[in-house]
Structures are given as structure tokens and as C-alpha cells.
Amino acid sequence: MNEDFPSEFEKPEQSPGFLLWQVSNEWQRKQREALSTVGLTHVQFVLLASIHWLEAQGAVTQSALASHANTDPMMTSQVVRTLQNKGLIVRSPHPEDSRALQLVTTALGRKSFEEAIVIVEGVDRDYFEVLGKNRDKFTSFLGMLSKNSRG
């Protein structure tokens, strides 16, 4: 440890948190750029995709969506409103819980998802290509971090 700079690392490049921050910012920039061609932000895509995937398991509530995507409930609510205003989803009465609303993708929402998923997976394929044979191991490590962050 350098006495003038109280860090356990000699250089920032040795810090996994700093590297994760840099990588995450660059990956998000590439996703934002690519998704702008279909008029979606990355968070809009993630929540739209999550609704689409969760629909296969049953009625989707905003609470279930926030839990699945590990997003802040208030931010989720704002993005859900935006998706609704864009005509990509509708909110309708929940079939089993009269207090909740069900989120359902529209035909336009499914079309947008189908276009966007190709774009997102293409960016991922290009971005993570450098990992080569280590991609599956890297994905497994990310899964471990994701599970850990959910407690």
C-alpha cells in the first residue's frame, strides 16, 4: 500500500471494481448506440425483454418485473410508463390479483423485442468475442456475482 494513497492496489488496473466499471460503461455505450436505431434505450429493452420472457410463465406484474430485472421499483415504474406510451406494452387487470395490473406486450412490442434482441445479442457477440473459449466461464462468474448481489 502506498502511504500517500491508501489503496490495497498499486495501480487502478488491479482493482476488479474499477475494471468492472470501465467495462460496464463501454459495453453500455455500445448497447445504447446500437439500440438507438430501433428507438429503445438499453433499460427499455431489458424491461421489454423481461416482460416478454416472463409472460411465458404467466401474468406479469410490475413488482415481478422489477424483481426479475433487479431494478429499482420506482425506475421500473417510469420505464413501464414509457413502454406503454410507446405502444409496446399495455397494462390490464391482473387475472388473479384485483390490486395489481398485468403487463402485456403488444404486437408492436413483440416486433420491437424481436428486432432489438438481434441487435443486443450481436453487440454482445462482438464485445465478448475477445474472451474466446473463456466466455462461458466469464458468464458463470457474472452469474455468481448476480446471485450474490440479490442476497
mmCIF file of C-alpha atoms in Angstrom:
data_model
loop_
_atom_site.group_PDB
_atom_site.id
_atom_site.type_symbol
_atom_site.label_atom_id
_atom_site.label_comp_id
_atom_site.label_asym_id
_atom_site.label_seq_id
_atom_site.Cartn_x
_atom_site.Cartn_y
_atom_site.Cartn_z
ATOM 1 C CA MET A 1 0.000 0.000 0.000
ATOM 2 C CA ASN A 2 1.248 3.457 -0.917
ATOM 3 C CA GLU A 3 1.170 5.684 2.204
ATOM 4 C CA ASP A 4 0.196 8.714 0.095
ATOM 5 C CA PHE A 5 -2.687 6.839 -1.482
ATOM 6 C CA PRO A 6 -4.460 4.450 0.898
ATOM 7 C CA SER A 7 -5.403 1.660 -1.510
ATOM 8 C CA GLU A 8 -4.606 -2.020 -1.494
ATOM 9 C CA PHE A 9 -3.770 -1.702 -5.209
ATOM 10 C CA GLU A 10 -0.590 -0.301 -6.729
ATOM 11 C CA LYS A 11 -2.486 0.682 -9.909
ATOM 12 C CA PRO A 12 -6.171 1.215 -10.693
ATOM 13 C CA GLU A 13 -5.971 -1.570 -13.305
ATOM 14 C CA GLN A 14 -5.508 -4.062 -10.460
ATOM 15 C CA SER A 15 -8.901 -3.204 -8.939
ATOM 16 C CA PRO A 16 -11.704 -5.543 -10.092
ATOM 17 C CA GLY A 17 -14.267 -2.866 -9.241
ATOM 18 C CA PHE A 18 -12.538 -0.228 -11.366
ATOM 19 C CA LEU A 19 -12.172 -2.634 -14.287
ATOM 20 C CA LEU A 20 -15.814 -3.729 -13.990
ATOM 21 C CA TRP A 21 -16.870 -0.082 -14.000
ATOM 22 C CA GLN A 22 -14.816 0.642 -17.143
ATOM 23 C CA VAL A 23 -16.008 -2.470 -18.970
ATOM 24 C CA SER A 24 -19.621 -1.898 -17.963
ATOM 25 C CA ASN A 25 -19.552 1.702 -19.199
ATOM 26 C CA GLU A 26 -18.064 0.730 -22.552
ATOM 27 C CA TRP A 27 -20.475 -2.200 -23.046
ATOM 28 C CA GLN A 28 -23.450 0.017 -22.147
ATOM 29 C CA ARG A 29 -22.278 2.719 -24.572
ATOM 30 C CA LYS A 30 -22.139 0.171 -27.384
ATOM 31 C CA GLN A 31 -25.608 -1.159 -26.496
ATOM 32 C CA ARG A 32 -27.062 2.387 -26.323
ATOM 33 C CA GLU A 33 -25.591 3.238 -29.696
ATOM 34 C CA ALA A 34 -26.892 0.069 -31.346
ATOM 35 C CA LEU A 35 -30.360 0.212 -29.773
ATOM 36 C CA SER A 36 -30.852 3.837 -30.791
ATOM 37 C CA THR A 37 -31.508 2.501 -34.300
ATOM 38 C CA VAL A 38 -34.770 0.947 -33.046
ATOM 39 C CA GLY A 39 -35.694 3.778 -30.686
ATOM 40 C CA LEU A 40 -35.060 1.974 -27.406
ATOM 41 C CA THR A 41 -32.751 2.667 -24.509
ATOM 42 C CA HIS A 42 -30.972 -0.312 -23.016
ATOM 43 C CA VAL A 43 -33.104 -0.296 -19.869
ATOM 44 C CA GLN A 44 -36.263 -0.126 -22.015
ATOM 45 C CA PHE A 45 -35.018 -3.145 -23.928
ATOM 46 C CA VAL A 46 -34.164 -5.078 -20.745
ATOM 47 C CA LEU A 47 -37.598 -4.477 -19.240
ATOM 48 C CA LEU A 48 -39.425 -5.167 -22.509
ATOM 49 C CA ALA A 49 -37.449 -8.398 -22.948
ATOM 50 C CA SER A 50 -38.109 -9.355 -19.328
ATOM 51 C CA ILE A 51 -41.852 -8.826 -19.764
ATOM 52 C CA HIS A 52 -41.749 -10.894 -22.946
ATOM 53 C CA TRP A 53 -39.885 -13.745 -21.226
ATOM 54 C CA LEU A 54 -41.951 -13.633 -18.042
ATOM 55 C CA GLU A 55 -45.230 -13.731 -19.990
ATOM 56 C CA ALA A 56 -44.437 -17.323 -20.916
ATOM 57 C CA GLN A 57 -44.705 -18.183 -17.198
ATOM 58 C CA GLY A 58 -47.963 -16.336 -16.535
ATOM 59 C CA ALA A 59 -49.278 -12.881 -15.711
ATOM 60 C CA VAL A 60 -46.515 -10.299 -15.192
ATOM 61 C CA THR A 61 -46.791 -7.626 -12.515
ATOM 62 C CA GLN A 62 -44.593 -4.583 -12.202
ATOM 63 C CA SER A 63 -43.255 -5.955 -8.918
ATOM 64 C CA ALA A 64 -42.324 -9.277 -10.542
ATOM 65 C CA LEU A 65 -40.673 -7.389 -13.396
ATOM 66 C CA ALA A 66 -38.537 -5.269 -11.042
ATOM 67 C CA SER A 67 -37.542 -8.379 -9.111
ATOM 68 C CA HIS A 68 -36.643 -10.322 -12.257
ATOM 69 C CA ALA A 69 -34.581 -7.488 -13.755
ATOM 70 C CA ASN A 70 -33.140 -6.483 -10.351
ATOM 71 C CA THR A 71 -34.164 -2.881 -10.996
ATOM 72 C CA ASP A 72 -35.363 -0.143 -8.681
ATOM 73 C CA PRO A 73 -39.192 -0.310 -8.416
ATOM 74 C CA MET A 74 -39.604 3.459 -8.972
ATOM 75 C CA MET A 75 -37.385 3.447 -12.055
ATOM 76 C CA THR A 76 -39.191 0.335 -13.290
ATOM 77 C CA SER A 77 -42.489 2.175 -12.959
ATOM 78 C CA GLN A 78 -41.183 5.115 -15.016
ATOM 79 C CA VAL A 79 -39.834 2.871 -17.768
ATOM 80 C CA VAL A 80 -43.057 0.813 -17.834
ATOM 81 C CA ARG A 81 -44.981 4.059 -18.408
ATOM 82 C CA THR A 82 -42.628 4.949 -21.253
ATOM 83 C CA LEU A 83 -43.056 1.495 -22.823
ATOM 84 C CA GLN A 84 -46.834 1.918 -22.522
ATOM 85 C CA ASN A 85 -46.701 5.400 -24.076
ATOM 86 C CA LYS A 86 -44.703 3.956 -26.983
ATOM 87 C CA GLY A 87 -47.417 1.330 -27.507
ATOM 88 C CA LEU A 88 -45.051 -1.552 -26.705
ATOM 89 C CA ILE A 89 -46.996 -2.833 -23.684
ATOM 90 C CA VAL A 90 -50.418 -2.444 -22.129
ATOM 91 C CA ARG A 91 -51.440 -2.627 -18.511
ATOM 92 C CA SER A 92 -54.611 -4.587 -17.903
ATOM 93 C CA PRO A 93 -56.385 -6.008 -14.863
ATOM 94 C CA HIS A 94 -54.458 -8.881 -13.318
ATOM 95 C CA PRO A 95 -56.385 -12.151 -13.702
ATOM 96 C CA GLU A 96 -55.752 -13.264 -10.094
ATOM 97 C CA ASP A 97 -54.964 -10.115 -8.076
ATOM 98 C CA SER A 98 -57.508 -7.298 -8.269
ATOM 99 C CA ARG A 99 -54.985 -4.887 -6.682
ATOM 100 C CA ALA A 100 -52.365 -5.427 -9.396
ATOM 101 C CA LEU A 101 -52.068 -4.700 -13.074
ATOM 102 C CA GLN A 102 -50.752 -7.187 -15.592
ATOM 103 C CA LEU A 103 -48.097 -6.061 -18.086
ATOM 104 C CA VAL A 104 -48.602 -7.472 -21.578
ATOM 105 C CA THR A 105 -46.519 -6.877 -24.697
ATOM 106 C CA THR A 106 -48.432 -5.620 -27.711
ATOM 107 C CA ALA A 107 -47.864 -6.794 -31.287
ATOM 108 C CA LEU A 108 -45.649 -3.720 -31.746
ATOM 109 C CA GLY A 109 -43.827 -4.592 -28.522
ATOM 110 C CA ARG A 110 -43.149 -8.147 -29.709
ATOM 111 C CA LYS A 111 -41.906 -6.808 -33.060
ATOM 112 C CA SER A 112 -39.633 -4.296 -31.288
ATOM 113 C CA PHE A 113 -38.319 -7.023 -28.975
ATOM 114 C CA GLU A 114 -37.575 -9.322 -31.938
ATOM 115 C CA GLU A 115 -35.642 -6.560 -33.716
ATOM 116 C CA ALA A 116 -33.811 -5.446 -30.582
ATOM 117 C CA ILE A 117 -32.785 -8.905 -29.359
ATOM 118 C CA VAL A 118 -30.867 -9.486 -32.597
ATOM 119 C CA ILE A 119 -29.082 -6.162 -32.112
ATOM 120 C CA VAL A 120 -28.284 -6.733 -28.426
ATOM 121 C CA GLU A 121 -27.013 -10.259 -28.953
ATOM 122 C CA GLY A 122 -24.908 -9.052 -31.891
ATOM 123 C CA VAL A 123 -23.280 -6.382 -29.724
ATOM 124 C CA ASP A 124 -22.678 -8.990 -27.017
ATOM 125 C CA ARG A 125 -21.192 -11.443 -29.504
ATOM 126 C CA ASP A 126 -18.810 -8.801 -30.869
ATOM 127 C CA TYR A 127 -17.924 -7.310 -27.495
ATOM 128 C CA PHE A 128 -17.248 -10.591 -25.691
ATOM 129 C CA GLU A 129 -15.540 -12.244 -28.662
ATOM 130 C CA VAL A 130 -12.157 -11.359 -27.126
ATOM 131 C CA LEU A 131 -12.891 -13.906 -24.362
ATOM 132 C CA GLY A 132 -12.864 -16.786 -26.837
ATOM 133 C CA LYS A 133 -13.172 -20.120 -25.036
ATOM 134 C CA ASN A 134 -13.381 -18.283 -21.692
ATOM 135 C CA ARG A 135 -16.785 -16.743 -22.462
ATOM 136 C CA ASP A 136 -18.778 -19.483 -20.705
ATOM 137 C CA LYS A 137 -16.528 -19.247 -17.636
ATOM 138 C CA PHE A 138 -16.878 -15.446 -17.633
ATOM 139 C CA THR A 139 -20.674 -15.747 -17.896
ATOM 140 C CA SER A 140 -20.622 -18.203 -14.997
ATOM 141 C CA PHE A 141 -18.626 -15.728 -12.888
ATOM 142 C CA LEU A 142 -21.108 -12.954 -13.752
ATOM 143 C CA GLY A 143 -23.903 -15.306 -12.663
ATOM 144 C CA MET A 144 -22.161 -15.792 -9.326
ATOM 145 C CA LEU A 145 -21.881 -12.026 -8.833
ATOM 146 C CA SER A 146 -25.510 -11.543 -9.847
ATOM 147 C CA LYS A 147 -26.755 -14.149 -7.358
ATOM 148 C CA ASN A 148 -24.564 -12.625 -4.652
ATOM 149 C CA SER A 149 -25.971 -9.134 -5.298
ATOM 150 C CA ARG A 150 -29.515 -10.387 -4.741
ATOM 151 C CA GLY A 151 -28.648 -11.625 -1.270
#
